[in-house]
Each structure stands twice: as C-alpha cells, then as structure tokens.
Coordinates of C-alpha atoms in Angstrom, one line a residue:
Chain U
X1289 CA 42.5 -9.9 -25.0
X1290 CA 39.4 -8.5 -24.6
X1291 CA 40.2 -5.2 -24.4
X1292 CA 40.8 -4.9 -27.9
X1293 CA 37.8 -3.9 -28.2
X1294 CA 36.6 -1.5 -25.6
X1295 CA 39.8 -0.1 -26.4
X1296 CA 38.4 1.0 -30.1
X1297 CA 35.3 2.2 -28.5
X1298 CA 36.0 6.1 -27.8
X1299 CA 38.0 6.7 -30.6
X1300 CA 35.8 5.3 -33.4
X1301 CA 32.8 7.9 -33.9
X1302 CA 31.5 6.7 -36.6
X1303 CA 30.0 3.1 -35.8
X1304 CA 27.0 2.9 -33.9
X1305 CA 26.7 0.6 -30.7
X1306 CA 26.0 -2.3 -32.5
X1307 CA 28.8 -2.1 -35.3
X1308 CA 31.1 -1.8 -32.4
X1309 CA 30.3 -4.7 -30.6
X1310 CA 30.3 -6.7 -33.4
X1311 CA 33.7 -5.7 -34.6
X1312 CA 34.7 -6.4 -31.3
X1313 CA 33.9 -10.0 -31.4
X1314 CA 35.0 -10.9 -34.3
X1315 CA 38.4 -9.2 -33.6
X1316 CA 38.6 -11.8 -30.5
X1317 CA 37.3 -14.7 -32.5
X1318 CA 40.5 -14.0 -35.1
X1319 CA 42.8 -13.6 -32.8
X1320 CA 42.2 -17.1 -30.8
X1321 CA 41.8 -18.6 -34.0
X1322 CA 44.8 -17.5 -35.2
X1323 CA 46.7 -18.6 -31.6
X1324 CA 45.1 -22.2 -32.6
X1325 CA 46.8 -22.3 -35.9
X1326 CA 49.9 -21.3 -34.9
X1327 CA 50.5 -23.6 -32.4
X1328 CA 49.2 -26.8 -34.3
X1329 CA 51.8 -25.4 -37.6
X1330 CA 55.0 -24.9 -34.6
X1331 CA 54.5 -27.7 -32.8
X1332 CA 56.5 -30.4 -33.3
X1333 CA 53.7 -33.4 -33.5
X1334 CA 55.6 -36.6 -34.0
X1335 CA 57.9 -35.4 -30.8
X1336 CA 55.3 -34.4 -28.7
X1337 CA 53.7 -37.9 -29.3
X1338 CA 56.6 -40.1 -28.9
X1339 CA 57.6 -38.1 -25.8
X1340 CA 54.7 -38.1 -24.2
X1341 CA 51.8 -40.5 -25.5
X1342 CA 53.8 -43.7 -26.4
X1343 CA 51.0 -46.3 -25.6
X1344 CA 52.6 -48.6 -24.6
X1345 CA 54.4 -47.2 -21.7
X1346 CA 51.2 -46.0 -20.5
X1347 CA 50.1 -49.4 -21.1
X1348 CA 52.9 -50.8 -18.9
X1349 CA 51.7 -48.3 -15.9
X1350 CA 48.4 -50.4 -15.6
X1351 CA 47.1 -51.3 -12.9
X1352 CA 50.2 -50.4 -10.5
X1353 CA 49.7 -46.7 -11.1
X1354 CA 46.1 -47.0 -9.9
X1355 CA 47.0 -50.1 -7.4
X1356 CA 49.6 -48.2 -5.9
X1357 CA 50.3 -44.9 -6.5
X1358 CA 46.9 -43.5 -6.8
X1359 CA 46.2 -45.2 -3.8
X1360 CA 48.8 -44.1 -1.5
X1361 CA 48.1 -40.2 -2.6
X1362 CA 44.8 -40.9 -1.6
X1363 CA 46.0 -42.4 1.3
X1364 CA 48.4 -39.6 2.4
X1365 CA 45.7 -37.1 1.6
X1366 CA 43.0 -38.6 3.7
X1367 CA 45.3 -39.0 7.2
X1368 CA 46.9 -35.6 6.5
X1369 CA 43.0 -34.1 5.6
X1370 CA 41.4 -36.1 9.1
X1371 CA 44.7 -34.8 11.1
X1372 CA 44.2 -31.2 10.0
X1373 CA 40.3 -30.8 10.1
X1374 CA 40.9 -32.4 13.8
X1375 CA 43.7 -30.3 14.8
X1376 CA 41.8 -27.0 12.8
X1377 CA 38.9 -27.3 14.8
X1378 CA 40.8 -27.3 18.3
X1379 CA 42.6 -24.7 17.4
X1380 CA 39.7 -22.8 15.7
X1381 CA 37.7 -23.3 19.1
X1382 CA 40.8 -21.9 20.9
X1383 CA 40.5 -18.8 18.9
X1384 CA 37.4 -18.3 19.9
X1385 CA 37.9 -18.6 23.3
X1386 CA 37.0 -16.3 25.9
X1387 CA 40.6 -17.5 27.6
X1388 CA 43.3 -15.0 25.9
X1389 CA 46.3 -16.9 26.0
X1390 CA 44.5 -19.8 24.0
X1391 CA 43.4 -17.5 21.5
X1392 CA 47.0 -16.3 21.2
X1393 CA 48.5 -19.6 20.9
X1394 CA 45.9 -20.3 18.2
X1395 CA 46.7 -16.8 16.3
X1396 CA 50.3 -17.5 16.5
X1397 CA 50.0 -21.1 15.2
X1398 CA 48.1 -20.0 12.5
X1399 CA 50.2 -17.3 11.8
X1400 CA 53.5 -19.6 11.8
X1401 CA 51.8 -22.6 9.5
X1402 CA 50.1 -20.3 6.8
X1403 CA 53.3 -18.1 6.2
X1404 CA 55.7 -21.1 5.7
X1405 CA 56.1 -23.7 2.9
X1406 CA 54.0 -26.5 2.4
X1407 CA 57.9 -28.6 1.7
X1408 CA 60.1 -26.9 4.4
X1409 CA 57.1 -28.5 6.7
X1410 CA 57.7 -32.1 5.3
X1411 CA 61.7 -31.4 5.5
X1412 CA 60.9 -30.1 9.3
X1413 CA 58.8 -33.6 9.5
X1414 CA 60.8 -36.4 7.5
X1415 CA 64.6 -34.7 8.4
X1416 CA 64.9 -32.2 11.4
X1417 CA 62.9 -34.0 13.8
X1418 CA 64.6 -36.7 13.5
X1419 CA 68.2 -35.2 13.7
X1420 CA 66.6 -33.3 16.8
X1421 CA 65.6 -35.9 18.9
X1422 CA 67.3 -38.9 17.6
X1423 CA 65.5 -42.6 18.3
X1424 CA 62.3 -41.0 18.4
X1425 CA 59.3 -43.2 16.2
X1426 CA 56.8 -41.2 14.1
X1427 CA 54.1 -43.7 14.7
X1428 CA 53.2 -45.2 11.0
X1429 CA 56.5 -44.6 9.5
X1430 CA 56.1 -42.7 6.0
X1431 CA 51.9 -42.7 6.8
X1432 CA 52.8 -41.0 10.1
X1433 CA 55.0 -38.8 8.8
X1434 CA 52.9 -37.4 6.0
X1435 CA 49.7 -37.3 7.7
X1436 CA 51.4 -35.1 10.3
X1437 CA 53.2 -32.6 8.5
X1438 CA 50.0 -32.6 6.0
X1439 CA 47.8 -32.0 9.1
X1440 CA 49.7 -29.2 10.3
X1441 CA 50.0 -27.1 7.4
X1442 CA 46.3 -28.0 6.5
X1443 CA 45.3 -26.6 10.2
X1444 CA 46.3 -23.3 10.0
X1445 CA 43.3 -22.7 7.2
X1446 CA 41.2 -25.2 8.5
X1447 CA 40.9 -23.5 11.1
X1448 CA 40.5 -20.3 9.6
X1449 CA 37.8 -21.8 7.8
X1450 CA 36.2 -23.3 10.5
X1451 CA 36.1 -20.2 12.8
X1452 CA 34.4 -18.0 10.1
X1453 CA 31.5 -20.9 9.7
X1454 CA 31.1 -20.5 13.2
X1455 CA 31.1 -16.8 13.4
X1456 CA 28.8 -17.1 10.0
X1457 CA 26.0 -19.2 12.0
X1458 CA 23.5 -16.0 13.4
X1459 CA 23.9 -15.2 16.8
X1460 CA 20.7 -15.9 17.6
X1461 CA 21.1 -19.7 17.2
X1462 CA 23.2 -19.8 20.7
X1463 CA 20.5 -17.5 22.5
X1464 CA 17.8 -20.0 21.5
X1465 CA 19.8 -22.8 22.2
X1466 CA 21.0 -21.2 25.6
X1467 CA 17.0 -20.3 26.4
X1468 CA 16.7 -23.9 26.1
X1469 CA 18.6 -24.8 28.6
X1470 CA 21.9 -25.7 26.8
X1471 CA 25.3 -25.3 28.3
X1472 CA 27.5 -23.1 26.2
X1473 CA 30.1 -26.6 25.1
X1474 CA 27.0 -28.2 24.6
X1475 CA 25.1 -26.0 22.1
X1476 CA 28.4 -25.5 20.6
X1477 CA 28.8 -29.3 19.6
X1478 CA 24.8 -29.9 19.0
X1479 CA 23.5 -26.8 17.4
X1480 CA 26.6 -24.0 16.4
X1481 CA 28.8 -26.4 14.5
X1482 CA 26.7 -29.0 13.0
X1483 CA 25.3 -25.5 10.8
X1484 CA 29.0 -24.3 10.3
X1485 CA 30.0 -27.8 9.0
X1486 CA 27.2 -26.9 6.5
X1487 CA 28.4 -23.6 5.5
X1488 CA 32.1 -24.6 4.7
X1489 CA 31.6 -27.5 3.2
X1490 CA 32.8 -26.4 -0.1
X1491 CA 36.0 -24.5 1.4
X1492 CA 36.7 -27.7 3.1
X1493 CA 36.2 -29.6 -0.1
X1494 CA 38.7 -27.4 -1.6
X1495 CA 41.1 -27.9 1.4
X1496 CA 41.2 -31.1 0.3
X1497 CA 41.9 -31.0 -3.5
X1498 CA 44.9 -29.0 -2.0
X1499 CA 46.4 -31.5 -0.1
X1500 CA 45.7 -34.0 -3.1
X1501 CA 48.2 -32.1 -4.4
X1502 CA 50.6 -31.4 -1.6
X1503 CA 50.6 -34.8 -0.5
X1504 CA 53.6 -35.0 -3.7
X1505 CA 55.8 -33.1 -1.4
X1506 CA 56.3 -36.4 0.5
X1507 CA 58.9 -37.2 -2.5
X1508 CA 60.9 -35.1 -0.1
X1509 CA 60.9 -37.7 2.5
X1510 CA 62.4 -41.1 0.8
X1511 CA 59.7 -43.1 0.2
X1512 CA 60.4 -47.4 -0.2
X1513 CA 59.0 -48.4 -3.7
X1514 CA 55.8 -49.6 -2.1
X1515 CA 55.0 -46.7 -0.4
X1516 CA 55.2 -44.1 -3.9
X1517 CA 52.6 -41.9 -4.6
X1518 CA 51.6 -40.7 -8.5
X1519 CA 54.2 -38.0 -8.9
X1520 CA 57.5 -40.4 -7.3
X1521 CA 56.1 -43.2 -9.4
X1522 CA 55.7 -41.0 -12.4
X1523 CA 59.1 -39.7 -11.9
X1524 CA 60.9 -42.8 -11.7
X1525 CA 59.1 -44.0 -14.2
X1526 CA 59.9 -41.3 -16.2
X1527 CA 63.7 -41.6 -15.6
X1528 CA 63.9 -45.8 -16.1
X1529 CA 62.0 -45.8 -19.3
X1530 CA 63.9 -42.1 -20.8
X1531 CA 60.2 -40.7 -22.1
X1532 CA 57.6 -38.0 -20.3
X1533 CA 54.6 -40.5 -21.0
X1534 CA 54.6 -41.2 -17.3
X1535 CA 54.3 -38.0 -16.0
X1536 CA 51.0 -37.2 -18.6
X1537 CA 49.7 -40.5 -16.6
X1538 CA 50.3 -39.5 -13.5
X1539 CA 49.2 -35.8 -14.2
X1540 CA 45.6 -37.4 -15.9
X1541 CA 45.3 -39.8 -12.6
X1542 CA 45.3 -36.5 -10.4
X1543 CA 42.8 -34.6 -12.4
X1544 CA 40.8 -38.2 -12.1
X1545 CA 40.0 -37.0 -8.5
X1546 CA 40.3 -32.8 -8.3
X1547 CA 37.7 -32.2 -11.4
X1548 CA 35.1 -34.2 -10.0
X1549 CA 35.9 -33.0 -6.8
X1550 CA 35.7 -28.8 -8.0
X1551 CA 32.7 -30.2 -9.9
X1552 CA 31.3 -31.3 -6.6
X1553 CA 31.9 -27.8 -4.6
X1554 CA 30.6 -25.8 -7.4
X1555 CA 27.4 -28.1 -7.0
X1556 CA 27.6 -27.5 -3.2
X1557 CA 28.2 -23.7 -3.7
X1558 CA 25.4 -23.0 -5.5
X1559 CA 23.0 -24.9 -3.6
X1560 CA 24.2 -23.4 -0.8
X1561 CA 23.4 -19.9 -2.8
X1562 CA 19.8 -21.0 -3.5
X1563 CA 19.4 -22.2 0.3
X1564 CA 20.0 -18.7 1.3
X1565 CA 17.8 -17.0 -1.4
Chain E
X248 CA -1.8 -15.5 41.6
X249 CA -0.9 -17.0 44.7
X250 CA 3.0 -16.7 44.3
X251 CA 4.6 -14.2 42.5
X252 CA 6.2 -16.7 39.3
X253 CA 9.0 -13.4 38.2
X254 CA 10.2 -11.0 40.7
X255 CA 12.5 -8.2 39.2
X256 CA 13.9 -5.8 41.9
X257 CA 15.6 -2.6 40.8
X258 CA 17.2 -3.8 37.9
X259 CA 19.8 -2.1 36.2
X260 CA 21.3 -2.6 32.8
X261 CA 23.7 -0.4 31.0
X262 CA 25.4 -1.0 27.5
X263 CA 28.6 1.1 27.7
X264 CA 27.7 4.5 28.5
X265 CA 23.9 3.7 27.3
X266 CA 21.6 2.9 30.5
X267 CA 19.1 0.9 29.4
X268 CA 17.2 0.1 32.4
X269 CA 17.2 2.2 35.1
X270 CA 15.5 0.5 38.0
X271 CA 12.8 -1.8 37.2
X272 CA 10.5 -3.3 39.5
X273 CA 8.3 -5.8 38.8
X274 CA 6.0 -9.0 39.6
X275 CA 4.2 -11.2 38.4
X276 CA 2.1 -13.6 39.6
X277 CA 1.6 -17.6 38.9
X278 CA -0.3 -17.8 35.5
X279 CA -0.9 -14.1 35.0
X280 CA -0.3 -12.8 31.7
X281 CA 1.6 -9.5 31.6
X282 CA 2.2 -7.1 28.1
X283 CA 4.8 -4.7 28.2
X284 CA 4.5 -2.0 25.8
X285 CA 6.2 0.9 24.7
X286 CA 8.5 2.7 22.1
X287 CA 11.3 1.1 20.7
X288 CA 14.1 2.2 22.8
X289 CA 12.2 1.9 26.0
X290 CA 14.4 -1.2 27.2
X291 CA 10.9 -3.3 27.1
X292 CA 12.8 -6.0 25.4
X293 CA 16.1 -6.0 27.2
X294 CA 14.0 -6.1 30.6
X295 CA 12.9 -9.6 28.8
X296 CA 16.5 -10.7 28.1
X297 CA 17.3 -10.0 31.6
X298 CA 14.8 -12.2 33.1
X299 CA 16.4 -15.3 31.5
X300 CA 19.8 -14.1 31.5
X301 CA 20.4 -13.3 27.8
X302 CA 21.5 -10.4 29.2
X303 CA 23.6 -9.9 32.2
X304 CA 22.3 -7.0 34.7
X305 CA 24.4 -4.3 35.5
X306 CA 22.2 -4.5 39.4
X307 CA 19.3 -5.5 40.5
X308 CA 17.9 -9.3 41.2
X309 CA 16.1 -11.6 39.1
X310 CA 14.1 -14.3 40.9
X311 CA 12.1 -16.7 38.9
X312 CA 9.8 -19.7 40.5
X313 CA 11.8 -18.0 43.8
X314 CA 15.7 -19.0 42.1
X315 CA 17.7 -16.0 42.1
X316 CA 18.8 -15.7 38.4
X317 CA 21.4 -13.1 39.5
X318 CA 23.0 -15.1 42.2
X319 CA 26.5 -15.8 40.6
X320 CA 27.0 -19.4 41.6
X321 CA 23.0 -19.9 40.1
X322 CA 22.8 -23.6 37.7
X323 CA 21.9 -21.0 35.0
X324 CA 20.9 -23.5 32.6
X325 CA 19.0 -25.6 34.8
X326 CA 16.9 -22.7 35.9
X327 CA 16.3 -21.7 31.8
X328 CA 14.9 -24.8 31.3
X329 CA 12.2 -23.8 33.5
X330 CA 11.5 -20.8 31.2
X331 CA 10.6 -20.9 27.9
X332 CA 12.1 -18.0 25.4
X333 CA 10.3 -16.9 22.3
X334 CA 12.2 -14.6 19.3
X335 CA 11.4 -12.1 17.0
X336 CA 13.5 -14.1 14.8
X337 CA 12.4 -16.8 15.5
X338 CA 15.6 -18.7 15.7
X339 CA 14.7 -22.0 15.0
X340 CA 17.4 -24.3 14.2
X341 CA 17.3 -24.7 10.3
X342 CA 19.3 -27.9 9.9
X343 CA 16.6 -29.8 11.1
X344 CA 13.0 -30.4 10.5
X345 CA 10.7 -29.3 12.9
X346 CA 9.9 -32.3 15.1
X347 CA 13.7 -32.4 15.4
X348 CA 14.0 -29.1 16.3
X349 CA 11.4 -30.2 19.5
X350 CA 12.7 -33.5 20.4
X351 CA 16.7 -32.7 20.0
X352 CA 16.7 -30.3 23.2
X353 CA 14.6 -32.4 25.0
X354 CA 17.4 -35.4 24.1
X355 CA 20.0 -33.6 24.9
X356 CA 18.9 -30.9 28.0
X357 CA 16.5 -32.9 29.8
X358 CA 18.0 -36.4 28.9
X359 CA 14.2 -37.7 27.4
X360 CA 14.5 -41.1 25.7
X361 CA 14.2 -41.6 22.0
X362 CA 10.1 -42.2 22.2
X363 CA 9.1 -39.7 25.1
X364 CA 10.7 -36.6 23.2
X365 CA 9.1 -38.1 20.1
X366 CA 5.4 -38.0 21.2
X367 CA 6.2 -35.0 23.4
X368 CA 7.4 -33.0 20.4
X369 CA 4.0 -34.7 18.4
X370 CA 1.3 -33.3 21.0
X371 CA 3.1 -30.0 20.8
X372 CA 3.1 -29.4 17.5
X373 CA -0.6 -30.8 17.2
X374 CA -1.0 -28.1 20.0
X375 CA -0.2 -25.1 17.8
X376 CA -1.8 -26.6 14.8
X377 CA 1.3 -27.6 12.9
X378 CA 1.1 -31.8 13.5
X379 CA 1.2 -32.0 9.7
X380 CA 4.0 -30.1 9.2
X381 CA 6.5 -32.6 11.5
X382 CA 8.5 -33.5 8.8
X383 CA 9.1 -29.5 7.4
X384 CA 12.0 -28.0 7.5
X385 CA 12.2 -24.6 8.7
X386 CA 12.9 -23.0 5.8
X387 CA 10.1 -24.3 3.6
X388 CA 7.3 -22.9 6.3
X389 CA 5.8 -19.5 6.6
X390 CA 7.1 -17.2 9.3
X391 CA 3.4 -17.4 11.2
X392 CA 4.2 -21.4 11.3
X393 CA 7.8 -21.1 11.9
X394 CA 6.9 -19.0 15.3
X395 CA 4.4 -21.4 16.5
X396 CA 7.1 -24.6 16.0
X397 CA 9.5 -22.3 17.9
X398 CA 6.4 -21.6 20.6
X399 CA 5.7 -25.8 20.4
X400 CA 9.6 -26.6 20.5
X401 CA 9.8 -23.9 24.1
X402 CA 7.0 -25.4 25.4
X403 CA 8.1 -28.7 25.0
X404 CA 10.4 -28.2 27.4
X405 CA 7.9 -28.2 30.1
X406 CA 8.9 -24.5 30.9
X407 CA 6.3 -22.7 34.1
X408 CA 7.1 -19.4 32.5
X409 CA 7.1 -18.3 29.1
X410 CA 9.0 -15.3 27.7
X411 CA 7.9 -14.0 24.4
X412 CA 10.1 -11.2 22.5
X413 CA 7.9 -9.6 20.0
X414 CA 6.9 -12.6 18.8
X415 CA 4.6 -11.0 15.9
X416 CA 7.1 -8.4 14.8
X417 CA 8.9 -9.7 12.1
X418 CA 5.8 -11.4 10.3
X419 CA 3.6 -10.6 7.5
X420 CA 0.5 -9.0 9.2
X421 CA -1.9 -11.5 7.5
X422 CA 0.1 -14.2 9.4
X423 CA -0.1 -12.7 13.0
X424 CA -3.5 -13.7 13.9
X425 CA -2.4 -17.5 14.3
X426 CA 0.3 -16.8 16.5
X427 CA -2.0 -15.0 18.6
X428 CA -4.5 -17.2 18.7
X429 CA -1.7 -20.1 20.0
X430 CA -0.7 -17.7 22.8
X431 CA -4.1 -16.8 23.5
X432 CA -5.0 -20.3 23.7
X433 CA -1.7 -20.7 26.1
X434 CA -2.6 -17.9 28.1
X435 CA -6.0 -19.7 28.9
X436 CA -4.5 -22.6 30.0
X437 CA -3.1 -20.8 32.8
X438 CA 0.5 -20.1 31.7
X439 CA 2.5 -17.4 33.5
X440 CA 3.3 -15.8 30.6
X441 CA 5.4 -11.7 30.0
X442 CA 4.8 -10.4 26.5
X443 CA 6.9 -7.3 24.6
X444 CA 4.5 -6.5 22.0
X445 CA 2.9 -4.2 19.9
X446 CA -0.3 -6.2 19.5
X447 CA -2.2 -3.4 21.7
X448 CA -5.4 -6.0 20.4
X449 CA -3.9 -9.0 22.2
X450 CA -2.4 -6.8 24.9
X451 CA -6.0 -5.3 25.6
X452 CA -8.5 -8.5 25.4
X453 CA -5.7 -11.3 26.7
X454 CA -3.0 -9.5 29.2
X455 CA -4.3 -9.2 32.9
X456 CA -2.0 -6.3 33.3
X457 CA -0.5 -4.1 31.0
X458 CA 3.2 -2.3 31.8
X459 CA 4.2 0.8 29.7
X460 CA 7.8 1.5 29.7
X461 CA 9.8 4.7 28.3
X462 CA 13.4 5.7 28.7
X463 CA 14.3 2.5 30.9
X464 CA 11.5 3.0 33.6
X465 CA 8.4 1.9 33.9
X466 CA 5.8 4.7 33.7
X467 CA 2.5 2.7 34.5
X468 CA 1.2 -0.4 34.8
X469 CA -2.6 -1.5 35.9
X470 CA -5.0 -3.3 34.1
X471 CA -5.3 -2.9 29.8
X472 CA -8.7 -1.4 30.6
X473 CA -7.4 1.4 32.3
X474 CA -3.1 1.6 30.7
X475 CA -4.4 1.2 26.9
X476 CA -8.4 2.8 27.5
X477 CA -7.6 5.4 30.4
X478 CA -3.9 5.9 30.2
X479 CA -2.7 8.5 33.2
X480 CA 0.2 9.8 31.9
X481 CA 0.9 12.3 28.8
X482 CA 3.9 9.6 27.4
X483 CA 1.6 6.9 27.8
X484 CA -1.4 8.5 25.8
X485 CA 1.4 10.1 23.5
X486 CA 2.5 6.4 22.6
X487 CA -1.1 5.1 21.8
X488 CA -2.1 7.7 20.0
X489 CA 0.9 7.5 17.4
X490 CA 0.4 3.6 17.8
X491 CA -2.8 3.5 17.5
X492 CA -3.3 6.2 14.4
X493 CA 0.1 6.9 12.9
X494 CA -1.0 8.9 10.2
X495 CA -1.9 11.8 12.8
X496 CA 1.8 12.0 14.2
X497 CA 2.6 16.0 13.6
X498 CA 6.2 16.7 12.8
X499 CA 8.0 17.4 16.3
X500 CA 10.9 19.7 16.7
X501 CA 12.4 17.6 19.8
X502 CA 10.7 14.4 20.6
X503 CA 9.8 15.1 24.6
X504 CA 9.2 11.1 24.9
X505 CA 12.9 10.4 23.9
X506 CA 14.9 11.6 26.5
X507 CA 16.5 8.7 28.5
X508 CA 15.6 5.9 25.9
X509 CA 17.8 6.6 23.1
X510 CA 18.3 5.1 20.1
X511 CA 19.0 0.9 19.5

C-alpha cells in the first residue's frame, strides 16, 4: 500500500523531494478512497441489513444476552484467569528454582500447554477425562471444567510472563532485601514480586482479553441452556430465528469488554514507559 | 576498641578462574571507622560483600560481633540484621515511599508492631535530614536523598555494624557532601563503621584507619595521616597521585599496578 510510493522514488529524477512526497500521498489517499467506493456500490445493503441488523431480533436478545451470556463468559474467564495466574506463578517459581528437577517439570509443562490447542485442551477437559477415569466429579460441573482447562492453557504464559517480571526486577533489590535480614522466600513474596506484579501488568491484562475469548471454546463441552456463554447463545440464537443478527450482538458484547480492556493496557504501558524515563 | 566488631582471617574469594581476594586479613575494632581505598579491581568492594555474605568466600572466616559468618550451619539472616548494608545503587525499594521502605523490614524481619516501626522509621529519617520527605517515593527524590533514606532505612534496623559500598559513587558530585555529612555525623556517634570509597577527603578527616588494597591484597593500612599523607609503598603513592590529580597520569606502556587485580 504504501509502497507505491517509495517505489516511484528512484526512478523519477525529475521531482524534487517534496513533489515526491506529495505524489505519494495522494496516490494512497485515491487508492483507499477508491476501496471505500467500491465496496459501498458491491455490497449488497438491504441483505446485509436484514441479515444482520434486523432490530428487532436484537431487541429480543435484551437483557438475557447481558443477564446470561455476557455473564457466564465473564464468569468462565475470571475462574479460568484466577486458576492460571495461581497455577503460572507456582510453576514460574519452580523454574526458577535452584532444584533442577522442578525447573524441568516447569520447562516441560510449559512446553506441553503452549504448543497445543487452546480446544484439544477443553476436549482433554470436558471428554477424555472423563472416559478415562469414569465416576470422577470435576468439582463445579461446567464452572469447574472451564476454569480448569482455561487455567491450564493460560499457565503455561503466565508463567512465562511471570518469570521474566521477576528476572526484570534488578538484582540488586534481593541483595538489599537479603542485607536486611530477609530470608530468600520471604523477600521473594514481600519485595521481588510485589515489583514484578507491577511490571507485567499489561501482559497480564492481555492474558486476560485472551481467555475472554477462549472461554467460547467451552461450546465444546455441552453446556445446559443456563449455563451458555455469548458465542453458544449467539449461535443458537442464530439457528432458531434463521438470521446472523445474533452473532453481530454477541460479537459487539465481546468488544464491550476487550477495547476498554486494550484501552486500559495501552494506558498502563505507557505509564509504565514514563515511570522508567 | 575494646573488642574487635569484624574479624576477617585469610580470606579467599575467586570468580571462576579470577581470584579476587587473595588472603585478607583484617580487624576492626568496636566503633572504629575504617576506609578502604584503592583502584577499581582491587577486590575493596568484594572484601565488603564478603563480610555480610553477599558473596560467598572461596576460604577464609568471617566473624562479626564474634558469629562466624562462614560457619555453614550460621542463622545467616539473623546475623545480617545485625549489619547494616549500604549500595552504590542504592537499591531502595521503589514501590514504596520512603517511610515504607524503613518500616516494612522492620515489620516483617524483626517482627515490630504497626506504631514502633512507624516512629522508628520517623526519627530515622529525621536523623538524615529527610523527615519531610516520608511520604516521597523513591523515584521523585535526588540520588544524594535517596542514599541517606537507604542509610535511615539500614539503620533502622538497629544494625552494630555498618557496611557502606561506595556510597558516593554513583551521585552527582554537588550531592555528595550530604551523604557525607550523615556518615560523618554516624561515625561520631560511635558506629563501627568499613567504608569502600573514593572520598580520600572523608577517608582522611573521618576514618581512624585507612586500608589500601591492590590486586586482592592489602598493601597497607595505618592511620589516614600516614596511608593518604605518608604513603610507604610506590602502588600506594602511585594511586593517590592519579586520584588525587588525574590530569598528570602519563600514558603507561604496561600498567605495573595491574597485575593480580584485573579487570571487573
């Protein structure tokens, strides 16, 4: 897109600097405009809207796809987000350990949970277990079941994340807090991790707009009616009423929580940016 | 000096193939006040970091207030809290402000209520000048006021020794004289305190003894009058002379004061 222009630059002797430039511009400036205009003369309006704007579909949504399904994703996300950032900072404190077998069982769990799918973990959850050891009770029913496999795939980064905030707080920090007279576990917990907790804050924040997201996988599971999240309940909606409108809803109620949310780590990031100077 | 406070006995310290410290000796006395000079390389500072353990001796014993540091099966951190540890760096703790950064190790080391820690950390900070800036956070104070809060925050510990690692190093020179004038103050008051520095001033009207180390030994110690006015041996005088009038240094084809104490 942009290279339309640089790509005139060599060649084209005869302008000076600024002639370029501005040919450049206005080169990208017609071609976007001319994207725009083509699209709103192809697309099909009156389909689009009935397919996928009919008000009073959307109307019909209210309140249950706040009530319930916003809810429950929110739900799912915050068990699976507490399980994980419990479970990451274990095994991030393992990889750090001066004890090498639990910094290879750490290495090798984070290994395993980053490299496979985010759904074969839910299927492993919500089907093989069960088939495995048959009788057992996840604890919490569908909550239990998604906040585990949602925990364990959001440990692997999390701790990841978590180990290079620690590694990120100067070394110095520990000797000071050692001079004082703190034991290693203890000027881990009150000095080390409190200012780690700081630095990945917006990575964390972003772990969590991720499992907003994954927390749809639990579609995968069977879910009863009252336990649907947006993108089931959009789904069936979808399919009982024969129109799309329902899956726009569902779609706008997720970006209702992750824009705010990227809003909120960009904040974060750049203060952070200014804190270091 | 009635007891000796630090007792160092043919320490060793190696860093991979570098040695460091190659048989130190050294005492000093209850509320004597000892400057160790010399060029960077010399091993000055990790001598320091042995004496509280930041760094683990290769040989030798530590004994401080008559504890053997180096004794493996030593409470380490109960015999730190006796000493008190001060950084170039300074490395205060920058989430929190500095009366926080005094009264949270006293919380959670030596177990102080809420209200002791809280007046202890106030009459420390008050006693390096700083009692208006209990509220600042580390960041927003100069480096000369962010070394006296980590001076007030060691010494509200309660420590009977006091370590200090360069302590005016990393500051702006217009910003020394305050830290100096805190430890001088300190050193009146009868601490036992061992001083790495460069400050040959403070070194010369403050120490009671002055130790010059080069290539991990000590080459001479004695009183400032005679190590920093007198100095006995060539390294010694070599070293003050570039110290003390840098501008004179002539080119050298192999630095003769470099041997052992290579580089950092």
């Amino acid at each position: 897109m942009t290279d339309t222009g640089t790509a005139l630059q060599p060649k084209r002797k005869g302008l000076t600097r600024r002639q370029r430039r501005g040919l450049s511009r206005a080169v990208q400036y017609a071609v976007f405009a001319a994207a725009v205009i083509a699209f709103a003369v192809a697309a099909d309006w009156g389909r689009l809207k009935n397919q996928f704007a009919q008000g009073d579909i959307a109307r019909q949504m209210f309140p249950e796809v706040i009530t319930l399904a916003l809810k429950n994703t929110v739900l799912y996300t915050l068990s699976g987000f507490v399980v994980g950032l419990v479970l990451g900072m274990v095994i991030a404190l393992m990889r750090l350990s001066s004890v090498g077998p639990y910094r290879w069982v750490a290495g090798v769990y984070i290994e395993i949970f980053r490299g496979l799918p985010a759904l074969l973990i839910f299927i492993f959850v919500g089907v093989a277990v069960p088939l495995a050891f048959p009788g057992t009770q996840i604890p919490g029913g569908t909550y239990g079941k998604v906040a585990i496999a949602l925990g364990l795939v959001s440990a692997a980064y999390m701790a990841e994340t978590i180990r290079a905030g620690i590694q990120a707080v100067p070394k110095g920090q520990m000797e000071a807090a050692r001079s004082l007279g703190f034991s290693p576990a203890r000027a881990m917990v009150s000095i080390i991790v409190p200012q780690a907790f700081r630095i990945i804050l917006p990575p964390l924040t972003n772990e969590l707009v991720l499992l907003f997201k994954d927390s749809s996988l639990v579609l995968f599971l069977g879910v009863t009616l009252e336990e649907r999240e947006l993108s089931k309940y959009g789904r069936d909606l979808a399919s009982t009423t024969a129109n799309s409108t329902p899956i726009l809803v569902a779609g706008l109620c997720y970006l209702l929580v992750t824009v705010p949310l990227g809003y909120v780590v960009r904040r974060m990031e750049s203060r952070s940016q200014e804190a270091i100077r | 000096m009635s007891r000796a406070e630090i007792q160092v006995q043919d320490l060793h310290k190696s860093f991979g193939d570098n040695h460091v410290l190659r048989g130190i000796d050294l005492e000093i006395g209850q509320g004597e006040v000892v400057c160790v000079i010399g060029p960077s390389g010399s091993g000055k500072s990790t001598l320091l970091r042995c004496v509280n353990l930041l760094e683990e001796p290769t040989g030798g014993r530590v004994f401080v207030g008559g504890t053997e540091l180096t004794d493996p099966d030593v409470d380490i951190d109960a015999v730190r809290r006796r000493i008190g540890m001060v950084f170039q760096q300074f490395n205060l703790f920058p989430h929190l402000n500095a009366t926080e950064n005094l009264t949270l190790p006293q919380r959670r080391v030596l177990g102080r209520d809420k209200a002791t820690a809280a007046r202890i950390a106030a009459e420390n900070l008050a006693r390096v000048g700083l009692a208006d800036k209990a509220r600042a956070y580390p960041s927003s104070l100069s480096g000369g006021q962010q070394q006296r809060v980590a001076i007030a925050r060691a010494l509200a510990m309660g420590p009977e020794v006091m370590l200090f690692d360069e302590p005016t190093s990393a500051l702006d020179p217009e910003l020394v004289g305050d830290v100096l004038a805190v430890m001088r103050r300190l050193a009146e008051e009868g601490m036992t305190m061992m001083v790495v520095t460069h400050e040959m001033t403070f070194a010369r009207e403050v120490a009671d003894r002055v130790v010059f180390m080069d290539g991990g030994v000590i080459v001479e110690e004695g009183g400032p009058g005679q190590v920093i006015g007198a100095p006995r041996h060539e390294r010694t005088r070599h070293f003050l002379s570039r110290l003390l009038d840098p501008a004179m240094a002539e080119v050298e084809e192999e630095a003769p004061d470099q041997v052992g104490g290579s580089g950092e």
